[in-house]
Coordinates of C-alpha atoms in Angstrom, one line a residue:
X1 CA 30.5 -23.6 2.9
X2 CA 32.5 -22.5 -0.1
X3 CA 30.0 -25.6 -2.1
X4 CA 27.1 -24.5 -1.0
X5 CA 27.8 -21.0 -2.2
X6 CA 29.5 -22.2 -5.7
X7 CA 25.9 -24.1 -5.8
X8 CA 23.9 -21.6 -5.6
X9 CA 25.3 -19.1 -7.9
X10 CA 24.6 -22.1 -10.0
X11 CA 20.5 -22.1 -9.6
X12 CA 20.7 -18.0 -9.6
X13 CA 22.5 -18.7 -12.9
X14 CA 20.0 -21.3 -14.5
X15 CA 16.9 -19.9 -12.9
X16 CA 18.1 -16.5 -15.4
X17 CA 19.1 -18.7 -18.0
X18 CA 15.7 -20.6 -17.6
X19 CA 14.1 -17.0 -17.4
X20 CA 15.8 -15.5 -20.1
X21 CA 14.6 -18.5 -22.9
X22 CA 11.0 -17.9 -21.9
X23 CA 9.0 -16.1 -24.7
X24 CA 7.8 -12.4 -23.4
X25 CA 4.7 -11.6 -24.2
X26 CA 6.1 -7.9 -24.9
X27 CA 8.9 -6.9 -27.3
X28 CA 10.4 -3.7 -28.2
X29 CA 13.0 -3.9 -31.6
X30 CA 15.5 -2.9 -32.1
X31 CA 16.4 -3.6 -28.2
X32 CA 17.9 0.1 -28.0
X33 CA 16.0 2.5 -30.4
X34 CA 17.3 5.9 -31.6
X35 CA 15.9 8.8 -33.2
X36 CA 14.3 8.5 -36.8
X37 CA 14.3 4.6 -36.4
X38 CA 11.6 2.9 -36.7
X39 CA 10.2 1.0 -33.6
X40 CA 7.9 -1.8 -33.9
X41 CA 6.1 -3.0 -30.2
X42 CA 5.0 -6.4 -29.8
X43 CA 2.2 -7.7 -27.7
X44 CA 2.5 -11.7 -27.9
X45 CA -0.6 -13.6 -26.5
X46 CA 0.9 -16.5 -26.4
X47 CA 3.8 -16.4 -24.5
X48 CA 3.1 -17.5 -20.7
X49 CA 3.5 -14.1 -19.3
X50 CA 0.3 -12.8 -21.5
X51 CA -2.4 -11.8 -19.1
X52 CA -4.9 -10.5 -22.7
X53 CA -6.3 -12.5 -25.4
X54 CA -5.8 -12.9 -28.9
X55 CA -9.0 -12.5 -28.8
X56 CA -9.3 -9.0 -28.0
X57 CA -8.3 -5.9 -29.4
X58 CA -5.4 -4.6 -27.8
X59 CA -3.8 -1.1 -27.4
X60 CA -1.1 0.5 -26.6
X61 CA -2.0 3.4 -23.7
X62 CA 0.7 5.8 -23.2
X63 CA 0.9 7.0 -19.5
X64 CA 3.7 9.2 -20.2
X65 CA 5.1 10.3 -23.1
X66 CA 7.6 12.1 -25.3
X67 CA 5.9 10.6 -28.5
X68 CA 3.9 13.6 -29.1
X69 CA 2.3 13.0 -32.9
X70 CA 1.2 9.8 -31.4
X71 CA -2.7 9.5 -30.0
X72 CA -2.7 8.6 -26.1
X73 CA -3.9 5.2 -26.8
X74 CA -2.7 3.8 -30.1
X75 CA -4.4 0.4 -31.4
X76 CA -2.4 -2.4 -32.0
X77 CA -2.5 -4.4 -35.4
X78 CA -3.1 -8.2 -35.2
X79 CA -0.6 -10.7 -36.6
X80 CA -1.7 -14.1 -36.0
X81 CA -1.5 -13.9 -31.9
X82 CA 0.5 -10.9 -31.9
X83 CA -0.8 -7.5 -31.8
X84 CA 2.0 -5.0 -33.2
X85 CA 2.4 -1.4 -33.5
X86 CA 5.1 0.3 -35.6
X87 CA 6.2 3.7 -35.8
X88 CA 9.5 6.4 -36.6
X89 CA 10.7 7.7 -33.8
X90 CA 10.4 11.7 -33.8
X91 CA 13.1 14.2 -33.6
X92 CA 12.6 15.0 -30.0
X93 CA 11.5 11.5 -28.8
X94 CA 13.1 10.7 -25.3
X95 CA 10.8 8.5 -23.4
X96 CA 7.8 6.9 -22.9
X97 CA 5.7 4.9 -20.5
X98 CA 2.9 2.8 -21.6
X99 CA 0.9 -0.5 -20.4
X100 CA -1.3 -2.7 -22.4
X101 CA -5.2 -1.9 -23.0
X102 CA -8.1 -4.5 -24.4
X103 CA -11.5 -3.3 -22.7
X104 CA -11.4 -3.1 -19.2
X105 CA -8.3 -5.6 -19.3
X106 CA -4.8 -4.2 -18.5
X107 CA -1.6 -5.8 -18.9
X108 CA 1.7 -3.9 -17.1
X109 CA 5.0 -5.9 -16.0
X110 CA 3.8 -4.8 -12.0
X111 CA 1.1 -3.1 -10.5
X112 CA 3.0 -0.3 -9.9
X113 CA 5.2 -0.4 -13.3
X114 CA 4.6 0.7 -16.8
X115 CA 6.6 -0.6 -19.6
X116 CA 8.7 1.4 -21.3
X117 CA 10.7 2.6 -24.3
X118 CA 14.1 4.5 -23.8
X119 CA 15.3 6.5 -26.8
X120 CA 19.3 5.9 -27.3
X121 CA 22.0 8.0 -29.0
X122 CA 25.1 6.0 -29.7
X123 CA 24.0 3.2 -27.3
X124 CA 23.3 5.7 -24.9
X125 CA 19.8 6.9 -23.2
X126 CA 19.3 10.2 -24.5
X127 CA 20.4 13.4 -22.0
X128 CA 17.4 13.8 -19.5
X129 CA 16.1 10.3 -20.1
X130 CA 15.9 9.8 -16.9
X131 CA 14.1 12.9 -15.6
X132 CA 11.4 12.1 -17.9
X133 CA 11.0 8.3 -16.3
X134 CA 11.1 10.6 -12.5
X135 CA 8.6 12.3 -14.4
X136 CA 7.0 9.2 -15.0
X137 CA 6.7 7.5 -11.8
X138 CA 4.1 9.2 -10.3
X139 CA 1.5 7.5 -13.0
X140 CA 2.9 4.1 -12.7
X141 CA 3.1 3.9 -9.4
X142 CA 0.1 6.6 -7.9
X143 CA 0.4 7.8 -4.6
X144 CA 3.3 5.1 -3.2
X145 CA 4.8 6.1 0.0
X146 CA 7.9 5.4 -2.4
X147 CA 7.2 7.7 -4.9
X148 CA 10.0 10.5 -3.5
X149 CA 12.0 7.9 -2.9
X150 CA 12.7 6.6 -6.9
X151 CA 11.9 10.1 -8.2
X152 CA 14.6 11.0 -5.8
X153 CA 17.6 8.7 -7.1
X154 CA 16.8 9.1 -10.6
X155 CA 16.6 13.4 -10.2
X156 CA 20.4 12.3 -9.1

């Protein structure tokens, strides 16, 4: 019993590994952004998680936000089959939510997730970081029966 359980912490570990060494088709450096930083936000179309086209132009489309001097839907810039956007994090910059826009094509981690970019201080999410994702939820995820439920535990 004690085998099979060594064996498969093994594949949990490998399948992360595996996952892990994948290229993402989105990218947010540095990994834990702060205040008067600059943040640049990748859009890779050719890692195997891409669902738009190098093709296309491609957006940024802010569904919540704390990035106030920037539009609602900010256009990404191509590099080769990237698309990139980068910008200095404001003063008051806490949160955001956003999914990727080219046309009528939309690209989000789940169909009821956004992505998103948490502003640190000293490696730490800023105070109230998490109200503002609460805040959040109810444009990522619409009218889910477990909306109260996640707004709920992160009001906690």
């Amino acid at each position: 019993m004690k085998s099979l359980v060594r064996i498969g912490l093994l594949l949990l570990l490998a399948a992360g590994y595996i996952q892990c060494s994948e290229k993402r088709a989105v990218s947010i450096t540095p990994a834990r952004p702060e205040r008067g930083q600059q943040v640049t936000i990748t859009y890779d179309c050719s890692a195997s998680d891409a669902k738009l086209s190098a093709e296309d132009k491609i957006a940024i489309q802010f569904s919540y936000s704390t990035l106030y001097d920037l539009p609602y839907e900010l256009p990404l810039k191509k590099n080769g089959t990237k698309w990139e956007a980068t910008f200095t994090l404001p003063r008051y910059a806490v949160y955001a939510a956003f999914y990727f826009k080219s046309g009528d094509s939309i690209d989000r981690p789940a169909p009821d997730k956004h992505y998103e970019l948490t502003v640190y201080s000293d490696g730490k999410p800023i105070e109230n970081a998490s109200l503002y994702k609460a805040y959040s939820l109810s444009a990522q995820m619409g009218k889910s029966d477990y909306l109260e439920y996640f707004q709920s535990k992160l009001y906690e």
